[in-house]
Amino acid sequence: MTALRLIAAAMVAGLLSAPAMAEEIPVFKLQMKDGQMIPPRVIVPAGKKFKLEVMNIGKTPAEFESTPLRKEKVLGPGAESFLVFQPLAPGEYKFFDEFHMKTGQGVIVAK
């Protein structure tokens, strides 16, 4: 019984210290409004995982899509969601709104 208590105590200690060790990832915001990206350039740290919160503040559907990043997310009017990106090499990565191809263009810049 003592061995089981030791194992349980070790597991609890490990679980309690896990959040303190976990590194929070940076969060960036992108609004999509009927073919407009706000902001059109999202600057993120190169070599670091990050989260992009995407909000459709327009009256029509929007789709965040990036071919080089292999990500896409469809949002109805008023909807919001997020995408998590693995660390990127320095450079520029284009994205677009597939529902508004002519005007809905943007770029993620990893520096």
mmCIF file with all atom_site columns, C-alpha atoms in Angstrom:
data_model
loop_
_atom_site.group_PDB
_atom_site.id
_atom_site.type_symbol
_atom_site.label_atom_id
_atom_site.label_alt_id
_atom_site.label_comp_id
_atom_site.label_asym_id
_atom_site.label_entity_id
_atom_site.label_seq_id
_atom_site.pdbx_PDB_ins_code
_atom_site.Cartn_x
_atom_site.Cartn_y
_atom_site.Cartn_z
_atom_site.occupancy
_atom_site.B_iso_or_equiv
_atom_site.pdbx_formal_charge
_atom_site.auth_seq_id
_atom_site.auth_comp_id
_atom_site.auth_asym_id
_atom_site.auth_atom_id
_atom_site.pdbx_PDB_model_num
ATOM 1   C CA . MET A 1 1   ? 0.000   0.000  0.000   1.00 0.00 ? 1   MET A CA 1
ATOM 2   C CA . THR A 1 2   ? 2.846   2.399  0.751   1.00 0.00 ? 2   THR A CA 1
ATOM 3   C CA . ALA A 1 3   ? 4.284   1.944  -2.766  1.00 0.00 ? 3   ALA A CA 1
ATOM 4   C CA . LEU A 1 4   ? 0.906   2.836  -4.292  1.00 0.00 ? 4   LEU A CA 1
ATOM 5   C CA . ARG A 1 5   ? 0.711   5.997  -2.194  1.00 0.00 ? 5   ARG A CA 1
ATOM 6   C CA . LEU A 1 6   ? 4.205   7.001  -3.297  1.00 0.00 ? 6   LEU A CA 1
ATOM 7   C CA . ILE A 1 7   ? 3.287   6.473  -6.947  1.00 0.00 ? 7   ILE A CA 1
ATOM 8   C CA . ALA A 1 8   ? 0.063   8.434  -6.519  1.00 0.00 ? 8   ALA A CA 1
ATOM 9   C CA . ALA A 1 9   ? 1.892   11.274 -4.767  1.00 0.00 ? 9   ALA A CA 1
ATOM 10  C CA . ALA A 1 10  ? 4.489   11.391 -7.552  1.00 0.00 ? 10  ALA A CA 1
ATOM 11  C CA . MET A 1 11  ? 1.755   11.495 -10.191 1.00 0.00 ? 11  MET A CA 1
ATOM 12  C CA . VAL A 1 12  ? -0.083  14.311 -8.432  1.00 0.00 ? 12  VAL A CA 1
ATOM 13  C CA . ALA A 1 13  ? 3.147   16.288 -7.995  1.00 0.00 ? 13  ALA A CA 1
ATOM 14  C CA . GLY A 1 14  ? 3.898   15.837 -11.699 1.00 0.00 ? 14  GLY A CA 1
ATOM 15  C CA . LEU A 1 15  ? 0.419   16.994 -12.690 1.00 0.00 ? 15  LEU A CA 1
ATOM 16  C CA . LEU A 1 16  ? 0.549   20.025 -10.434 1.00 0.00 ? 16  LEU A CA 1
ATOM 17  C CA . SER A 1 17  ? 3.906   21.173 -11.748 1.00 0.00 ? 17  SER A CA 1
ATOM 18  C CA . ALA A 1 18  ? 3.062   20.576 -15.443 1.00 0.00 ? 18  ALA A CA 1
ATOM 19  C CA . PRO A 1 19  ? 1.236   23.904 -16.018 1.00 0.00 ? 19  PRO A CA 1
ATOM 20  C CA . ALA A 1 20  ? 4.105   25.834 -14.478 1.00 0.00 ? 20  ALA A CA 1
ATOM 21  C CA . MET A 1 21  ? 6.503   24.201 -16.944 1.00 0.00 ? 21  MET A CA 1
ATOM 22  C CA . ALA A 1 22  ? 4.241   24.601 -19.964 1.00 0.00 ? 22  ALA A CA 1
ATOM 23  C CA . GLU A 1 23  ? 5.232   27.571 -22.090 1.00 0.00 ? 23  GLU A CA 1
ATOM 24  C CA . GLU A 1 24  ? 2.336   29.692 -23.249 1.00 0.00 ? 24  GLU A CA 1
ATOM 25  C CA . ILE A 1 25  ? 2.250   30.295 -26.960 1.00 0.00 ? 25  ILE A CA 1
ATOM 26  C CA . PRO A 1 26  ? 1.800   33.828 -28.332 1.00 0.00 ? 26  PRO A CA 1
ATOM 27  C CA . VAL A 1 27  ? -1.660  34.694 -29.646 1.00 0.00 ? 27  VAL A CA 1
ATOM 28  C CA . PHE A 1 28  ? -2.332  36.934 -32.643 1.00 0.00 ? 28  PHE A CA 1
ATOM 29  C CA . LYS A 1 29  ? -5.697  38.205 -33.889 1.00 0.00 ? 29  LYS A CA 1
ATOM 30  C CA . LEU A 1 30  ? -7.075  38.479 -37.413 1.00 0.00 ? 30  LEU A CA 1
ATOM 31  C CA . GLN A 1 31  ? -10.455 39.912 -38.339 1.00 0.00 ? 31  GLN A CA 1
ATOM 32  C CA . MET A 1 32  ? -12.095 39.147 -41.663 1.00 0.00 ? 32  MET A CA 1
ATOM 33  C CA . LYS A 1 33  ? -14.779 41.517 -42.926 1.00 0.00 ? 33  LYS A CA 1
ATOM 34  C CA . ASP A 1 34  ? -16.413 40.860 -46.283 1.00 0.00 ? 34  ASP A CA 1
ATOM 35  C CA . GLY A 1 35  ? -13.131 40.519 -48.192 1.00 0.00 ? 35  GLY A CA 1
ATOM 36  C CA . GLN A 1 36  ? -10.982 42.726 -45.956 1.00 0.00 ? 36  GLN A CA 1
ATOM 37  C CA . MET A 1 37  ? -8.223  41.371 -43.683 1.00 0.00 ? 37  MET A CA 1
ATOM 38  C CA . ILE A 1 38  ? -7.595  43.323 -40.491 1.00 0.00 ? 38  ILE A CA 1
ATOM 39  C CA . PRO A 1 39  ? -4.605  43.536 -40.273 1.00 0.00 ? 39  PRO A CA 1
ATOM 40  C CA . PRO A 1 40  ? -3.430  42.449 -43.731 1.00 0.00 ? 40  PRO A CA 1
ATOM 41  C CA . ARG A 1 41  ? 0.064   41.643 -42.313 1.00 0.00 ? 41  ARG A CA 1
ATOM 42  C CA . VAL A 1 42  ? 0.407   39.509 -39.209 1.00 0.00 ? 42  VAL A CA 1
ATOM 43  C CA . ILE A 1 43  ? 3.953   39.546 -37.827 1.00 0.00 ? 43  ILE A CA 1
ATOM 44  C CA . VAL A 1 44  ? 4.863   36.479 -35.739 1.00 0.00 ? 44  VAL A CA 1
ATOM 45  C CA . PRO A 1 45  ? 8.091   35.237 -34.158 1.00 0.00 ? 45  PRO A CA 1
ATOM 46  C CA . ALA A 1 46  ? 10.044  32.854 -36.393 1.00 0.00 ? 46  ALA A CA 1
ATOM 47  C CA . GLY A 1 47  ? 10.859  29.485 -34.892 1.00 0.00 ? 47  GLY A CA 1
ATOM 48  C CA . LYS A 1 48  ? 8.060   29.639 -32.316 1.00 0.00 ? 48  LYS A CA 1
ATOM 49  C CA . LYS A 1 49  ? 4.668   27.944 -32.211 1.00 0.00 ? 49  LYS A CA 1
ATOM 50  C CA . PHE A 1 50  ? 1.769   30.445 -32.211 1.00 0.00 ? 50  PHE A CA 1
ATOM 51  C CA . LYS A 1 51  ? -2.006  30.705 -32.203 1.00 0.00 ? 51  LYS A CA 1
ATOM 52  C CA . LEU A 1 52  ? -4.032  32.820 -34.624 1.00 0.00 ? 52  LEU A CA 1
ATOM 53  C CA . GLU A 1 53  ? -7.509  33.809 -33.460 1.00 0.00 ? 53  GLU A CA 1
ATOM 54  C CA . VAL A 1 54  ? -9.696  34.451 -36.502 1.00 0.00 ? 54  VAL A CA 1
ATOM 55  C CA . MET A 1 55  ? -12.971 36.386 -36.319 1.00 0.00 ? 55  MET A CA 1
ATOM 56  C CA . ASN A 1 56  ? -15.447 36.971 -39.128 1.00 0.00 ? 56  ASN A CA 1
ATOM 57  C CA . ILE A 1 57  ? -16.907 40.382 -38.321 1.00 0.00 ? 57  ILE A CA 1
ATOM 58  C CA . GLY A 1 58  ? -18.557 40.648 -41.745 1.00 0.00 ? 58  GLY A CA 1
ATOM 59  C CA . LYS A 1 59  ? -22.015 39.838 -43.038 1.00 0.00 ? 59  LYS A CA 1
ATOM 60  C CA . THR A 1 60  ? -20.909 37.084 -45.450 1.00 0.00 ? 60  THR A CA 1
ATOM 61  C CA . PRO A 1 61  ? -19.028 33.786 -44.964 1.00 0.00 ? 61  PRO A CA 1
ATOM 62  C CA . ALA A 1 62  ? -15.234 33.939 -44.871 1.00 0.00 ? 62  ALA A CA 1
ATOM 63  C CA . GLU A 1 63  ? -12.517 31.337 -45.256 1.00 0.00 ? 63  GLU A CA 1
ATOM 64  C CA . PHE A 1 64  ? -8.975  31.717 -43.977 1.00 0.00 ? 64  PHE A CA 1
ATOM 65  C CA . GLU A 1 65  ? -6.850  29.666 -46.346 1.00 0.00 ? 65  GLU A CA 1
ATOM 66  C CA . SER A 1 66  ? -3.103  29.366 -46.814 1.00 0.00 ? 66  SER A CA 1
ATOM 67  C CA . THR A 1 67  ? -1.671  26.969 -49.366 1.00 0.00 ? 67  THR A CA 1
ATOM 68  C CA . PRO A 1 68  ? 1.963   27.231 -48.160 1.00 0.00 ? 68  PRO A CA 1
ATOM 69  C CA . LEU A 1 69  ? 0.895   26.732 -44.533 1.00 0.00 ? 69  LEU A CA 1
ATOM 70  C CA . ARG A 1 70  ? -1.668  24.032 -45.362 1.00 0.00 ? 70  ARG A CA 1
ATOM 71  C CA . LYS A 1 71  ? -4.345  25.616 -43.194 1.00 0.00 ? 71  LYS A CA 1
ATOM 72  C CA . GLU A 1 72  ? -7.941  26.545 -43.778 1.00 0.00 ? 72  GLU A CA 1
ATOM 73  C CA . LYS A 1 73  ? -10.888 27.546 -41.631 1.00 0.00 ? 73  LYS A CA 1
ATOM 74  C CA . VAL A 1 74  ? -14.398 28.493 -42.779 1.00 0.00 ? 74  VAL A CA 1
ATOM 75  C CA . LEU A 1 75  ? -16.316 30.967 -40.638 1.00 0.00 ? 75  LEU A CA 1
ATOM 76  C CA . GLY A 1 76  ? -19.914 32.069 -40.920 1.00 0.00 ? 76  GLY A CA 1
ATOM 77  C CA . PRO A 1 77  ? -20.874 35.689 -40.245 1.00 0.00 ? 77  PRO A CA 1
ATOM 78  C CA . GLY A 1 78  ? -20.112 36.566 -36.627 1.00 0.00 ? 78  GLY A CA 1
ATOM 79  C CA . ALA A 1 79  ? -18.171 33.343 -36.001 1.00 0.00 ? 79  ALA A CA 1
ATOM 80  C CA . GLU A 1 80  ? -14.715 33.047 -34.491 1.00 0.00 ? 80  GLU A CA 1
ATOM 81  C CA . SER A 1 81  ? -12.197 30.242 -34.186 1.00 0.00 ? 81  SER A CA 1
ATOM 82  C CA . PHE A 1 82  ? -8.458  29.717 -34.016 1.00 0.00 ? 82  PHE A CA 1
ATOM 83  C CA . LEU A 1 83  ? -5.582  27.961 -35.752 1.00 0.00 ? 83  LEU A CA 1
ATOM 84  C CA . VAL A 1 84  ? -2.359  26.762 -34.129 1.00 0.00 ? 84  VAL A CA 1
ATOM 85  C CA . PHE A 1 85  ? 0.796   26.977 -36.214 1.00 0.00 ? 85  PHE A CA 1
ATOM 86  C CA . GLN A 1 86  ? 3.988   25.038 -35.676 1.00 0.00 ? 86  GLN A CA 1
ATOM 87  C CA . PRO A 1 87  ? 7.220   27.078 -35.705 1.00 0.00 ? 87  PRO A CA 1
ATOM 88  C CA . LEU A 1 88  ? 7.819   28.806 -39.047 1.00 0.00 ? 88  LEU A CA 1
ATOM 89  C CA . ALA A 1 89  ? 11.101  29.559 -40.765 1.00 0.00 ? 89  ALA A CA 1
ATOM 90  C CA . PRO A 1 90  ? 11.682  33.288 -41.334 1.00 0.00 ? 90  PRO A CA 1
ATOM 91  C CA . GLY A 1 91  ? 9.759   34.482 -44.362 1.00 0.00 ? 91  GLY A CA 1
ATOM 92  C CA . GLU A 1 92  ? 6.373   35.512 -45.712 1.00 0.00 ? 92  GLU A CA 1
ATOM 93  C CA . TYR A 1 93  ? 3.412   33.158 -45.973 1.00 0.00 ? 93  TYR A CA 1
ATOM 94  C CA . LYS A 1 94  ? 0.407   34.306 -48.001 1.00 0.00 ? 94  LYS A CA 1
ATOM 95  C CA . PHE A 1 95  ? -3.179  33.634 -46.995 1.00 0.00 ? 95  PHE A CA 1
ATOM 96  C CA . PHE A 1 96  ? -6.522  34.583 -48.523 1.00 0.00 ? 96  PHE A CA 1
ATOM 97  C CA . ASP A 1 97  ? -10.277 34.514 -48.105 1.00 0.00 ? 97  ASP A CA 1
ATOM 98  C CA . GLU A 1 98  ? -11.538 32.031 -50.658 1.00 0.00 ? 98  GLU A CA 1
ATOM 99  C CA . PHE A 1 99  ? -14.980 33.657 -50.646 1.00 0.00 ? 99  PHE A CA 1
ATOM 100 C CA . HIS A 1 100 ? -13.428 37.030 -51.551 1.00 0.00 ? 100 HIS A CA 1
ATOM 101 C CA . MET A 1 101 ? -10.440 36.144 -53.742 1.00 0.00 ? 101 MET A CA 1
ATOM 102 C CA . LYS A 1 102 ? -9.979  39.579 -55.326 1.00 0.00 ? 102 LYS A CA 1
ATOM 103 C CA . THR A 1 103 ? -9.803  41.625 -52.127 1.00 0.00 ? 103 THR A CA 1
ATOM 104 C CA . GLY A 1 104 ? -9.240  39.161 -49.280 1.00 0.00 ? 104 GLY A CA 1
ATOM 105 C CA . GLN A 1 105 ? -5.467  38.803 -49.303 1.00 0.00 ? 105 GLN A CA 1
ATOM 106 C CA . GLY A 1 106 ? -2.973  38.844 -46.435 1.00 0.00 ? 106 GLY A CA 1
ATOM 107 C CA . VAL A 1 107 ? 0.428   37.620 -45.298 1.00 0.00 ? 107 VAL A CA 1
ATOM 108 C CA . ILE A 1 108 ? 1.929   36.132 -42.171 1.00 0.00 ? 108 ILE A CA 1
ATOM 109 C CA . VAL A 1 109 ? 5.476   37.405 -41.703 1.00 0.00 ? 109 VAL A CA 1
ATOM 110 C CA . ALA A 1 110 ? 7.749   35.257 -39.536 1.00 0.00 ? 110 ALA A CA 1
ATOM 111 C CA . LYS A 1 111 ? 10.697  37.289 -38.198 1.00 0.00 ? 111 LYS A CA 1
#
